[in-house]
Coordinates of C-alpha atoms in Angstrom, one line a residue:
V1166 CA 34.8 24.8 -2.7
V1167 CA 31.3 25.2 -1.3
R1168 CA 29.2 28.1 -2.2
G1169 CA 26.4 29.1 0.2
D1170 CA 25.7 30.5 3.6
A1171 CA 28.4 29.5 6.0
A1172 CA 25.9 29.1 8.8
D1173 CA 24.0 26.5 6.7
F1174 CA 27.1 24.4 5.9
S1175 CA 27.0 20.7 6.9
D1176 CA 29.4 17.9 6.4
P1177 CA 29.5 14.5 8.2
E1178 CA 33.3 14.4 8.3
P1179 CA 35.3 16.9 10.5
F1180 CA 38.1 18.9 9.0
D1181 CA 41.7 19.0 10.3
I1182 CA 42.1 22.7 9.4
G1183 CA 39.5 25.5 8.9
F1184 CA 40.1 28.9 7.3
W1185 CA 37.8 31.7 8.1
S1186 CA 38.0 34.5 5.6
Q1187 CA 36.5 36.9 8.1
F1188 CA 36.6 39.9 5.8
F1189 CA 33.4 38.6 4.2
F1190 CA 31.2 38.3 7.3
R1191 CA 29.1 41.2 8.4
E1192 CA 28.5 41.8 12.1
G1193 CA 25.2 39.9 12.3
T1194 CA 26.6 36.8 10.6
R1195 CA 29.9 36.2 12.5
V1196 CA 28.7 34.3 15.5
A1197 CA 26.8 31.7 13.3
A1198 CA 29.7 31.3 10.9
L1199 CA 32.1 30.7 13.8
E1200 CA 29.7 28.2 15.4
T1201 CA 29.6 26.3 12.1
L1202 CA 33.4 26.4 11.9
F1203 CA 33.7 25.1 15.5
R1204 CA 31.3 22.2 14.7
H1205 CA 33.2 21.1 11.5
V1206 CA 36.7 21.2 12.8
R1207 CA 37.8 18.0 14.7
P1208 CA 39.0 18.3 18.3
G1209 CA 42.7 19.3 18.1
G1210 CA 42.2 20.8 14.6
L1211 CA 43.6 24.2 13.7
V1212 CA 41.7 27.3 12.5
A1213 CA 43.0 30.5 11.0
A1214 CA 41.7 33.9 9.9
P1215 CA 43.5 36.8 8.2
V1216 CA 43.6 40.2 9.9
V1217 CA 45.2 43.4 8.8
H1218 CA 46.1 46.1 11.3
A1219 CA 48.2 49.2 11.1
T1220 CA 50.7 49.8 13.9
G1221 CA 52.1 53.2 12.9
D1222 CA 55.4 52.2 11.2
E1223 CA 54.0 51.1 7.8
T1224 CA 55.1 52.5 4.5
R1225 CA 52.7 54.6 2.5
A1226 CA 51.9 51.7 0.1
V1227 CA 51.0 49.5 3.1
L1228 CA 48.8 52.2 4.6
L1229 CA 47.0 52.7 1.3
R1230 CA 46.4 48.9 1.0
I1231 CA 45.0 48.8 4.6
S1232 CA 42.8 51.9 3.9
L1233 CA 41.4 50.3 0.7
L1234 CA 40.6 47.1 2.5
R1235 CA 38.8 49.0 5.3
V1236 CA 36.7 51.1 2.9
T1237 CA 35.7 48.0 0.9
T1238 CA 34.9 45.7 3.8
Q1239 CA 33.1 48.4 5.8
S1240 CA 31.0 49.2 2.8
W1241 CA 29.8 45.5 3.0
G1242 CA 29.1 45.9 6.8
V1243 CA 32.1 43.9 7.9
P1244 CA 33.6 45.2 11.1
D1245 CA 37.2 46.3 11.3
R1246 CA 38.7 44.0 13.9
T1247 CA 42.0 44.4 15.6
P1248 CA 44.1 41.3 16.0
D1249 CA 43.2 41.2 19.7
E1250 CA 39.5 41.5 18.9
L1251 CA 39.7 38.7 16.4
V1252 CA 41.5 36.5 19.0
E1253 CA 38.5 37.3 21.3
E1254 CA 36.0 36.3 18.7
F1255 CA 37.7 32.9 18.4
R1256 CA 37.8 32.5 22.2
S1257 CA 34.1 33.4 22.4
A1258 CA 33.3 30.8 19.8
G1259 CA 35.0 28.1 22.0
F1260 CA 38.4 27.9 20.4
V1261 CA 41.5 27.8 22.6
G1262 CA 45.1 29.0 22.3
A1263 CA 44.2 31.8 20.0
S1264 CA 47.2 33.9 19.0
V1265 CA 48.4 36.3 16.3
V1266 CA 51.1 35.3 13.8
D1267 CA 52.7 38.2 12.0
Q1268 CA 53.2 37.6 8.3
G1269 CA 54.9 40.9 7.5
A1270 CA 53.6 44.1 5.8
R1271 CA 50.8 44.1 8.5
S1272 CA 49.3 40.9 7.2
M1273 CA 48.6 38.6 10.1
L1274 CA 46.8 35.4 10.9
V1275 CA 44.9 34.7 14.0
I1276 CA 45.2 31.0 14.7
A1277 CA 43.5 28.8 17.3
I1278 CA 42.7 25.2 18.2
R1279 CA 39.4 23.4 18.5
P1280 CA 39.5 21.8 22.0

């Protein structure tokens, strides 16, 4: 576990897998965090980020959970990204093969590969 600004992170060895907890990155910090992630994952390595998105068929409990997450993260300045928008963020950062993996109860992961 490393504590600090993600944009300042440095390690001489590349990682096989990177996890981006995108719910903690405000709008103005996201590009730099993804650039750091790109630099530190080896070519062929996998990256993943969680995303939560309502589709309209959720139970009340799931909708409340999604609403609470949105209120919390937006109060921190974190944008509410749809799965497709998060896929595009990964693509813009240079990752390839970005796709959404449904984990149930509207919890999803966006996964991509470092070329």
